[in-house]
Every structure is written in C-alpha cells, then in structure tokens.
Tab-separated table of C-alpha atoms in Angstrom:
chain	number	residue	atom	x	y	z
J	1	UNK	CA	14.822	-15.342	-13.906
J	2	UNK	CA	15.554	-18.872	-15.564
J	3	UNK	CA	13.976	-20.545	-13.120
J	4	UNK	CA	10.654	-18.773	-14.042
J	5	UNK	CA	11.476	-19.232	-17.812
J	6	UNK	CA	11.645	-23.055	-17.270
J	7	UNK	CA	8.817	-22.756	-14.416
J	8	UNK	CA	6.475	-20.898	-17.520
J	9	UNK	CA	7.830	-23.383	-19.856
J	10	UNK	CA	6.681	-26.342	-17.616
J	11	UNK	CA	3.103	-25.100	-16.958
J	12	UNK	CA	2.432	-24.506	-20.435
J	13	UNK	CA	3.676	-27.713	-21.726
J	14	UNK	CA	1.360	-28.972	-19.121
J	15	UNK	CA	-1.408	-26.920	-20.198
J	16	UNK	CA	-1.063	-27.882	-23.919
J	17	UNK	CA	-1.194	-31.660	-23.199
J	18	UNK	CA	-4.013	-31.179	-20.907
J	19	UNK	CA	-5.694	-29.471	-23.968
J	20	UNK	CA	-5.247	-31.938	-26.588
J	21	UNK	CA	-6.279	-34.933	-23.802
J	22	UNK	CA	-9.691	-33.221	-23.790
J	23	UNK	CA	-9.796	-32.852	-27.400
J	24	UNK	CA	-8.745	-36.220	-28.185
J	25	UNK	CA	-11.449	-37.235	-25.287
J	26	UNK	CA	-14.003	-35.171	-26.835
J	27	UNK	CA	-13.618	-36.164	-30.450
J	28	UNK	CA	-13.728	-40.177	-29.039
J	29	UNK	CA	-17.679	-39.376	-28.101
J	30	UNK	CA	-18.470	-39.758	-31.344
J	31	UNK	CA	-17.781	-43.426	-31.077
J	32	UNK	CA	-20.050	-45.825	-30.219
J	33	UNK	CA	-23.479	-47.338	-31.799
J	34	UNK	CA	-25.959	-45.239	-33.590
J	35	UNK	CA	-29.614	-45.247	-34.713
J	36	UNK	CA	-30.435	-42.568	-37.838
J	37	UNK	CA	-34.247	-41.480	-37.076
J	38	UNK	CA	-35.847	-44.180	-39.453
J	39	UNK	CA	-35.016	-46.711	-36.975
J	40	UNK	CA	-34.117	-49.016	-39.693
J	41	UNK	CA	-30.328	-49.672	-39.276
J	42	UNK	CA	-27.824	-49.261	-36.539
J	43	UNK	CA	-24.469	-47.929	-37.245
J	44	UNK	CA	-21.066	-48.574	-35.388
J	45	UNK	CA	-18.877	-45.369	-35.395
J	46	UNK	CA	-15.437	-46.271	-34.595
J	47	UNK	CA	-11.719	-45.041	-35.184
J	48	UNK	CA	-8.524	-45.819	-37.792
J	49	UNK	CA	-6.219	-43.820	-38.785
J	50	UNK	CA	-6.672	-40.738	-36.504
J	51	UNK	CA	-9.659	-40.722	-38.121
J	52	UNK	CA	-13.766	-41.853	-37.430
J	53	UNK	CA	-15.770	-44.390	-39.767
J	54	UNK	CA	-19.353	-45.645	-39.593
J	55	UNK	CA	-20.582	-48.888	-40.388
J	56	UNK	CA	-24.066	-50.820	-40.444
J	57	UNK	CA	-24.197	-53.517	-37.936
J	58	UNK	CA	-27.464	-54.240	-37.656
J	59	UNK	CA	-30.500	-53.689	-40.418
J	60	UNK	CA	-34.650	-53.867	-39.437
J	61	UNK	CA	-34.645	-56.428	-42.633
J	62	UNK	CA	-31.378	-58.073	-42.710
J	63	UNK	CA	-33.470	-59.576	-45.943
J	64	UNK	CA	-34.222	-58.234	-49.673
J	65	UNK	CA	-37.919	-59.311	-50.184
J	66	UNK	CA	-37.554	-59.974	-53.357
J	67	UNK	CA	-34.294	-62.559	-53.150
J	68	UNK	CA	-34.746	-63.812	-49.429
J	69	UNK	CA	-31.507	-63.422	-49.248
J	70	UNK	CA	-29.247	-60.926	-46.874
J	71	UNK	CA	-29.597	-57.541	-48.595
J	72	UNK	CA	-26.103	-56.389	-50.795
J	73	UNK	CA	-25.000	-53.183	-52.225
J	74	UNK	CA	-26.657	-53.329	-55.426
J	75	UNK	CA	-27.092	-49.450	-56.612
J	76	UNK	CA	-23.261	-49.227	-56.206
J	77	UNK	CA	-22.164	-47.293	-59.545
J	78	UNK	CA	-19.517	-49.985	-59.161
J	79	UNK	CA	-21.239	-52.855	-60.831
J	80	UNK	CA	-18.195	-54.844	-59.332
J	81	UNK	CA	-18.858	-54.402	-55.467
J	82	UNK	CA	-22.940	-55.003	-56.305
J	83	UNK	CA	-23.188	-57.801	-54.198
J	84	UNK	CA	-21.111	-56.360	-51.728
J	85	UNK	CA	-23.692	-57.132	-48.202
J	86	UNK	CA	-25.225	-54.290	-46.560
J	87	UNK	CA	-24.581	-55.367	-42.808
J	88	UNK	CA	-21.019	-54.525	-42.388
J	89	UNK	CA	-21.296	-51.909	-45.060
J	90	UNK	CA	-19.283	-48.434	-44.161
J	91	UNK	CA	-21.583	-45.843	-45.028
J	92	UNK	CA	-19.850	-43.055	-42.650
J	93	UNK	CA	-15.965	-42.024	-44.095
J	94	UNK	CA	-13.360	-40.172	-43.225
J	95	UNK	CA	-14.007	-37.503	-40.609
J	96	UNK	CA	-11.992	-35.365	-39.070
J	97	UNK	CA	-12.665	-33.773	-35.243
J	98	UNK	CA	-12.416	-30.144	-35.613
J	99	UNK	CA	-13.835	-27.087	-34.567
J	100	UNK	CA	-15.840	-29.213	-32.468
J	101	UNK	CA	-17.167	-30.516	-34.925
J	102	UNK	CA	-16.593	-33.949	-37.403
J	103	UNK	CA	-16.164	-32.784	-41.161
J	104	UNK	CA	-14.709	-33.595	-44.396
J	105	UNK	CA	-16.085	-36.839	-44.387
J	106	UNK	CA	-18.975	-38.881	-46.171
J	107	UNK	CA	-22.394	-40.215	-46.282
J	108	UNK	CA	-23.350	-43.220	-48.619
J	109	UNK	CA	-26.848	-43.807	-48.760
J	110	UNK	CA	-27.599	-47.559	-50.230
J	111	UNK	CA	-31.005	-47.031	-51.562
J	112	UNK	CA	-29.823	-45.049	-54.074
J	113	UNK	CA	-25.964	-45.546	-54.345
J	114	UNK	CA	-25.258	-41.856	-53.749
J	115	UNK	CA	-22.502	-40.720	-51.897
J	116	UNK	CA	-22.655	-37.128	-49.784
J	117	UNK	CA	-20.556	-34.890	-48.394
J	118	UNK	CA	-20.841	-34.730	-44.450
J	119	UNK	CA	-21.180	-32.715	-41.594
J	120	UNK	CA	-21.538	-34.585	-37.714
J	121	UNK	CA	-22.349	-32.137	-34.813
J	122	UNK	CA	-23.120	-33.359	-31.689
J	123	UNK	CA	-26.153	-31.825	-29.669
J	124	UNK	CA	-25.654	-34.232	-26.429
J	125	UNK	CA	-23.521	-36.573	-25.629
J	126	UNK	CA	-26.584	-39.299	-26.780
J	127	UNK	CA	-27.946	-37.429	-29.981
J	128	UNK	CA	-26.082	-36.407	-33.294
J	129	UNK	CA	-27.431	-33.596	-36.221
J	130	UNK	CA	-25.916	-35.253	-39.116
J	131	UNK	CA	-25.994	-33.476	-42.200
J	132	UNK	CA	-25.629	-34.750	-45.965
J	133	UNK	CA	-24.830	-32.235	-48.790
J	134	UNK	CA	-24.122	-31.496	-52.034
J	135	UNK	CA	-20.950	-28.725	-52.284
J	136	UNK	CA	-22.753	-26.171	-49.818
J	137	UNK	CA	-23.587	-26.933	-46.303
J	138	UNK	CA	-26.674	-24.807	-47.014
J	139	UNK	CA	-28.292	-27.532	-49.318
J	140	UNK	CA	-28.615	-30.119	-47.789
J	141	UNK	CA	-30.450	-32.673	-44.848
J	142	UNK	CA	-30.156	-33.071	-41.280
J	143	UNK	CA	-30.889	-36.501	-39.969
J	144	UNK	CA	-30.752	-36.862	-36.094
J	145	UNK	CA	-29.348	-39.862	-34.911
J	146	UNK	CA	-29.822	-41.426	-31.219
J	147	UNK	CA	-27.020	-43.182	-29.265
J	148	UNK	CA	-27.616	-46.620	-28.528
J	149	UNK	CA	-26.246	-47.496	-25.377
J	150	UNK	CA	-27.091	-44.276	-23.407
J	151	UNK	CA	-24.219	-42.592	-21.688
J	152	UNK	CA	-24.987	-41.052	-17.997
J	153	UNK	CA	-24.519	-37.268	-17.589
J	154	UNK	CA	-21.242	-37.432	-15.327
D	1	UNK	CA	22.577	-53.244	-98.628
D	2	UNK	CA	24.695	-51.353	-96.536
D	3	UNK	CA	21.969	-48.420	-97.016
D	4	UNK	CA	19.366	-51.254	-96.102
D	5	UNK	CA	21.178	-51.997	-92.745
D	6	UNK	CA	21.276	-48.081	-91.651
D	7	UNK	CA	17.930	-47.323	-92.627
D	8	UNK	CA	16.813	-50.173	-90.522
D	9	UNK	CA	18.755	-49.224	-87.618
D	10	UNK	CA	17.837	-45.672	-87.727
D	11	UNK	CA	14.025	-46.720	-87.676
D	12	UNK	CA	15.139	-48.945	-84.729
D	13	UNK	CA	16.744	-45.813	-83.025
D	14	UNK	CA	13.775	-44.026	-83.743
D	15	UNK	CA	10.957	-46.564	-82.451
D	16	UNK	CA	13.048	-46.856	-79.484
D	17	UNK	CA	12.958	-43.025	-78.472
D	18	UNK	CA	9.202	-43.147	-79.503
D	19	UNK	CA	8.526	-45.539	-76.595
D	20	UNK	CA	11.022	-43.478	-74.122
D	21	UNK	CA	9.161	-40.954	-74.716
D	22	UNK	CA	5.310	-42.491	-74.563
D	23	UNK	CA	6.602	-43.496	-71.611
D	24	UNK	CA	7.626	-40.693	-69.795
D	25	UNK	CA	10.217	-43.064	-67.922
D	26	UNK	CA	7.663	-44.316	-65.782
D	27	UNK	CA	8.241	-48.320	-64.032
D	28	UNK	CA	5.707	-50.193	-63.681
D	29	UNK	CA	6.759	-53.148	-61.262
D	30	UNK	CA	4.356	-56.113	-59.443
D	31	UNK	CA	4.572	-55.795	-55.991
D	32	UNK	CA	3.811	-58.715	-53.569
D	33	UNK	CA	2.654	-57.478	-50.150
D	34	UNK	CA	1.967	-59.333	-46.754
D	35	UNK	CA	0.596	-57.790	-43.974
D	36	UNK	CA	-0.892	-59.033	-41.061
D	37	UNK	CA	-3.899	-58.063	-39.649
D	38	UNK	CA	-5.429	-58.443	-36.092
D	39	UNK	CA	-8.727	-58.056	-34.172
D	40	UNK	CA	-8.296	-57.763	-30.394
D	41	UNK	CA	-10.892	-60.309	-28.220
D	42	UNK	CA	-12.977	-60.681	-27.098
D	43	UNK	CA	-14.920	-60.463	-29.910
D	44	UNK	CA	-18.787	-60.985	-30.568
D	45	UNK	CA	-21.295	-62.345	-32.938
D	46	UNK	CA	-21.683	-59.874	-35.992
D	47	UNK	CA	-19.587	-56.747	-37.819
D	48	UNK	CA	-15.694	-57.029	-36.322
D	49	UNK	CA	-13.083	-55.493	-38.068
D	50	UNK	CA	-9.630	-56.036	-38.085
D	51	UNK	CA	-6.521	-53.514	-39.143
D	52	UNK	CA	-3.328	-54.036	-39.848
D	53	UNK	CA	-0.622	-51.469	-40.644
D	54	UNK	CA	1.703	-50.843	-43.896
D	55	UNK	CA	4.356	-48.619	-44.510
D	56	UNK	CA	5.479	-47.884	-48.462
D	57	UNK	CA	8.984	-48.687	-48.752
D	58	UNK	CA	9.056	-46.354	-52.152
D	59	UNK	CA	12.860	-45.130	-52.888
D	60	UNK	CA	14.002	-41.861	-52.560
D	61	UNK	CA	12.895	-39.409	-55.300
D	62	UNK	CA	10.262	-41.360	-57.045
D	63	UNK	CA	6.506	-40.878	-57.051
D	64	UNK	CA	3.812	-43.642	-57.334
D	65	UNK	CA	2.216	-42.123	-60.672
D	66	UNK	CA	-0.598	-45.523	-60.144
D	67	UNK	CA	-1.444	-48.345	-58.283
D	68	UNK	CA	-3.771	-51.357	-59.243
D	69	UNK	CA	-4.686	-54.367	-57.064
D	70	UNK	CA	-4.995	-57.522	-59.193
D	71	UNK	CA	-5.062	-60.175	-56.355
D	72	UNK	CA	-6.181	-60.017	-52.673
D	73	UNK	CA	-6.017	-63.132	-50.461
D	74	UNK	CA	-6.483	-64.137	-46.797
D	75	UNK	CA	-4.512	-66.992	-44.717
D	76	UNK	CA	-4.979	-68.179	-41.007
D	77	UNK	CA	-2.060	-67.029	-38.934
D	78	UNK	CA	-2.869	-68.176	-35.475
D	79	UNK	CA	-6.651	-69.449	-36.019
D	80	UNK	CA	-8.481	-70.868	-38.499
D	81	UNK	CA	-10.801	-68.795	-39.834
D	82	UNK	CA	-12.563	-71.886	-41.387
D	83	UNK	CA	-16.119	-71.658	-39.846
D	84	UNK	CA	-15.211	-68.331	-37.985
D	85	UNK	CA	-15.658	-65.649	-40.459
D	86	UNK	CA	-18.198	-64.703	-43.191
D	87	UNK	CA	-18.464	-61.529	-45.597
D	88	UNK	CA	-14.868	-59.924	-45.617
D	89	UNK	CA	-14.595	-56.650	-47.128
D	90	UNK	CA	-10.779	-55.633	-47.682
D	91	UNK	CA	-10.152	-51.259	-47.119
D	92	UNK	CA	-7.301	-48.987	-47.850
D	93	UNK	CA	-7.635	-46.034	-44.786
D	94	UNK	CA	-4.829	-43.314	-44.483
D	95	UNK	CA	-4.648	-40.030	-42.849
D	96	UNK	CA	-3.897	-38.723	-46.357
D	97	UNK	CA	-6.581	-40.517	-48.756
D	98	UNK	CA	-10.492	-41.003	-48.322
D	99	UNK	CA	-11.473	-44.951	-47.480
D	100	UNK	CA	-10.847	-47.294	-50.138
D	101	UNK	CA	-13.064	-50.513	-50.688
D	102	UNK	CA	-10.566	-52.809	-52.668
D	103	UNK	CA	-11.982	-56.436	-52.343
D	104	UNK	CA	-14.473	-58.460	-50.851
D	105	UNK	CA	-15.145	-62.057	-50.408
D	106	UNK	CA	-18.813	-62.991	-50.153
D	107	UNK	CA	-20.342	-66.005	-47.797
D	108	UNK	CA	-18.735	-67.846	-45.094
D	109	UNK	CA	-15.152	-69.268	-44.945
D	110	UNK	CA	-14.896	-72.695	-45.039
D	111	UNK	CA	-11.043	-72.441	-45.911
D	112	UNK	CA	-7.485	-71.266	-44.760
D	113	UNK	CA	-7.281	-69.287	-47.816
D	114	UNK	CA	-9.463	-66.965	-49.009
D	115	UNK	CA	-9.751	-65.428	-52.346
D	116	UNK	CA	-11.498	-62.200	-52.474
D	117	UNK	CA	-12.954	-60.484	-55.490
D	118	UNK	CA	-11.180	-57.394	-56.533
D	119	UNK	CA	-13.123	-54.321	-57.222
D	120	UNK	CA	-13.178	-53.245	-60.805
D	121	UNK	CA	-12.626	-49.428	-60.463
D	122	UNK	CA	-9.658	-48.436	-58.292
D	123	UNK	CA	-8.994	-44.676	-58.689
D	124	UNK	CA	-6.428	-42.543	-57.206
D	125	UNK	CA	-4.919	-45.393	-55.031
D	126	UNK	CA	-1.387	-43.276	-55.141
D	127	UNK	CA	-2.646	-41.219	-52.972
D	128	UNK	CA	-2.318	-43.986	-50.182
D	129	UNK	CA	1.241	-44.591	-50.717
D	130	UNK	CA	2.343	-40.881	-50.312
D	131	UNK	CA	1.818	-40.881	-46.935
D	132	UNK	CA	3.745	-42.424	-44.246
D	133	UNK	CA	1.887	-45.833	-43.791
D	134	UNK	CA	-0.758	-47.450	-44.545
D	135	UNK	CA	-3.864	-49.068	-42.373
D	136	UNK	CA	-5.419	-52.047	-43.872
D	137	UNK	CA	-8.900	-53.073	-42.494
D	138	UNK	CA	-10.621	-55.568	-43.181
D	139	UNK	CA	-13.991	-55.755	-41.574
D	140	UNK	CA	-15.896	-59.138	-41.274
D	141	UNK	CA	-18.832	-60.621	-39.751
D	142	UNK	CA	-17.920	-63.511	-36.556
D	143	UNK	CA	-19.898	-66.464	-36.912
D	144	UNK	CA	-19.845	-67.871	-33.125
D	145	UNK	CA	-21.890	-65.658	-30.850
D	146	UNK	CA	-18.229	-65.239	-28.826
D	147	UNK	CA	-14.441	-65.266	-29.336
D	148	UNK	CA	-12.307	-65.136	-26.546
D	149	UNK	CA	-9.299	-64.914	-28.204
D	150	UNK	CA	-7.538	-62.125	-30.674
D	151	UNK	CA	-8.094	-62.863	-34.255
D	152	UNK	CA	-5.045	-62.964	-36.341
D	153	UNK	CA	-4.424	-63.685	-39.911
D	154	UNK	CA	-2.690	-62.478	-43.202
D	155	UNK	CA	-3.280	-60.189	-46.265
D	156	UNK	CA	-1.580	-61.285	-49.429
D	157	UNK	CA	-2.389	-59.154	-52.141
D	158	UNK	CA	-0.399	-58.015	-55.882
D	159	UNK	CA	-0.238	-54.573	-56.701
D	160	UNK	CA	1.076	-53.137	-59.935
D	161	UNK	CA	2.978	-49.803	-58.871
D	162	UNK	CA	3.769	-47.522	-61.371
D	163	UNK	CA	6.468	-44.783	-60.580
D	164	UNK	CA	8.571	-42.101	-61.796
C-alpha cells in the first residue's frame, strides 16, 4: 500500500511540474516583437521580474517634425521625464499570465500622455487583441497587434 | 530666576515631545546603494536593456513609511560605455509594485560616469522595498551595430528611506 502512496505521490509531482512547464511555456509566447495595427511603431515584449513589459524599439518617424530631432515623451504629466525619448520608451507594464490570459498591467499611449489599464489575449501564436480601458473591461479599445518575426505552426 | 530657569526648561520639555510626536518616531536615513547591472551579448544596434538585482536589507520590525531618489549615477565595470551607449532610462520592477521610471540620462555617453536626471515625482516607491528584492533595469540604446561581449556596469544612486 505505501508503495502506491509514494508511486501516486511521484506521478503527481510529475504531473504538476509538467503543468506549470507548459504554463510558464505558454505565458513566454507573449514575448517577442510586435506591430499595433497603425504600423507606426514596433514594440519589444520581454520579461523581469516574473513579469512581461513592452517597449518601443523602432518608430515610422524616429523624428518630431517640428524639432528634427528624435521624438521624446513630451505629454508626460511628469513635466520632469518630458524629454524622456520615445524609442526605448516602455509603454506595456506589468502583466501577469493568468487565466490564459496577460492582465493587470498597462498601456501608455504617448500622443496624449494617458496611461490605461490592460488586457493582452492572444488569438494565434502571431496576432494579439490588446485591449485599453478605463475601470471596466467593457469600455474600452481593442487594438490587434501582428508578430514580427512569424513563428511556424509546429 | 530660579522660576525663569524652570519655565524655560519646561517649554524645552514641551517642544521636545511636540516634535516626538510630529514625528511619529519615524527615521529618515540616506542610503547609498550599488548595484551592478548586466546585459548578456551579443547584443545589437538599438533598445538593450540591462537588469540587475537588489535585495532591501531593512531590519526586523520596521516599515519603509517613504523612499526618495536624489542621485542616480552610472560607472563602467568591465567596458567603457564611453561611445557605447546613448539614452539610459533607470526602472524600479518588482513582483510586488507596478514599473517605476526613476531617472534618465539623455544623449550619448561620452564618459565613465554618468549622471542621470532624477524624475521629479516619485510616489509610492515603499512599495518596492516590501518585497523580497528588487530588479533594477536600465534600458539603453547600443551605439555599434554589434557587441559581442556582455555589458556590465554599475548603479550608484542615494535614496532617503524613511521608516518606522
């Protein structure tokens, strides 16, 4: 009998790592490099902390018209990080993988200095529904953003 | 001028326990923090980032009420980041706390040492040091179109911790 205890015991301590592997596994898709549907920045998502962050790496128009020069943060409601630049900037914060889905994180949108609450689901393993909102989910926009480097179907 | 002497003492006493008790018995202390931060190679032209990790050494009991950065600064460890390294944005990240932008430094390095400016509003930083560590990132744009090497250097920063 307590060799099929430790025989159980085995097999589900098996079963459990084999379950958060895939997890883990499944929560790393998310990284990699981005395009949001305006096509005019690319964005990096990558991992610290146990947790995934977004930033711009590349911009359309690196430069502001009007200053010719690369393009900063300047609607930040902190008039201290205004000329903070753009490429480089983390726009995607904080998200936690669960329920196969990555929530309780943010969305900072530069033209306007606004920061959103944020939803990522993931349709395929090359295209993201990402949604910015306002306290409910219901209010709110879905952008759909295209993987970069396009993974193969295994 | 006896009764001059204990008049004066008791509004001493009393001043004192005024400020004990505006207080609340909090400490505020200046804390001088190095940590050293690394990307792995090979790295690439454009947006790198780099993370290093901290853990709060905070005593026993006590609670960081508030926590202000007043100085942030960079030095080459291993390479010179002279000519290497341009636009470096300094980040608190922690399991516990939302992303923190504390400090940036603006244009290319064309120094060892590298003095970034520190962001004006820092709220709810204590949130950061009730957790178990720290990770600090600091991401940065590579100059050369290809590094072949890890990237290694060191965050010097003062914070002024106040506690319980």
């Amino acid at each position: 009998m307590k060799k099929y205890t430790q025989l159980f015991t085995f097999f589900l301590l098996i079963n459990f790592s084999a379950f958060s592997q895939t997890a883990e596994i499944k929560a790393d898709q998310l990284t990699g490099v981005w395009e949001p549907s305006h096509g005019k920045a690319r964005v990096k998502i990558d991992k610290i902390a146990d947790k995934y962050f977004g930033k711009i790496v590349w911009l359309r128009e690196p430069n502001d018209p009007s200053t010719q020069q690369p393009k900063v943060d300047k609607n930040n409601p902190d008039e201290s990080l205004r000329q903070v630049p753009l490429k480089g900037y983390r726009i995607l914060k904080d998200f936690i993988f669960k329920d196969g889905e990555w929530a309780d994180g943010t969305i900072y949108d530069p033209e306007n200095g606004s920061t959103y609450n944020c939803v990522v689901k993931m349709r395929d393993q090359n295209t993201l529904d990402i949604r910015g909102y306002i306290g409910i989910k219901t209010f709110g926009r879905t952008d759909v953003w295209k993987r970069l480097e396009i993974k193969k179907k295994p | 001028m006896l009764r001059h002497k204990t008049i004066s003492n008791f509004l001493l006493v009393l001043a004192s326990l005024i400020l004990i008790n505006c207080s609340g018995g909090n400490q505020s202390r200046l804390e001088k923090i190095r940590v050293n931060l690394k990307s792995e190679g090979p790295l690439y032209n454009g947006p790198n980032t780099a993370t290093g990790i901290w853990k709060p050494a905070i005593s026993q009991g006590k609670q960081v009420k508030s926590v202000r950065f007043t100085q942030v600064k960079i030095s080459s460890i291993d390479t010179s980041l002279n000519g290497l390294a341009a636009n470096l944005v300094f980040q608190l990240a922690s399991s516990n706390a939302e992303m923190k932008k504390i400090a940036f430094f603006k244009g290319k390095a064309l120094s060892n040492e590298l003095v970034f400016q520190v962001a004006g509003e820092q709220e709810n930083l204590e949130e950061f040091f009730k957790g178990q560590e720290i990770t600090f990132v600091v991401d940065y744009d590579l100059i050369p179109d290809e590094w072949n090497e890890n990237l290694t250097f060191t965050l010097e920063f003062d914070a002024e911790l106040v506690t319980d």
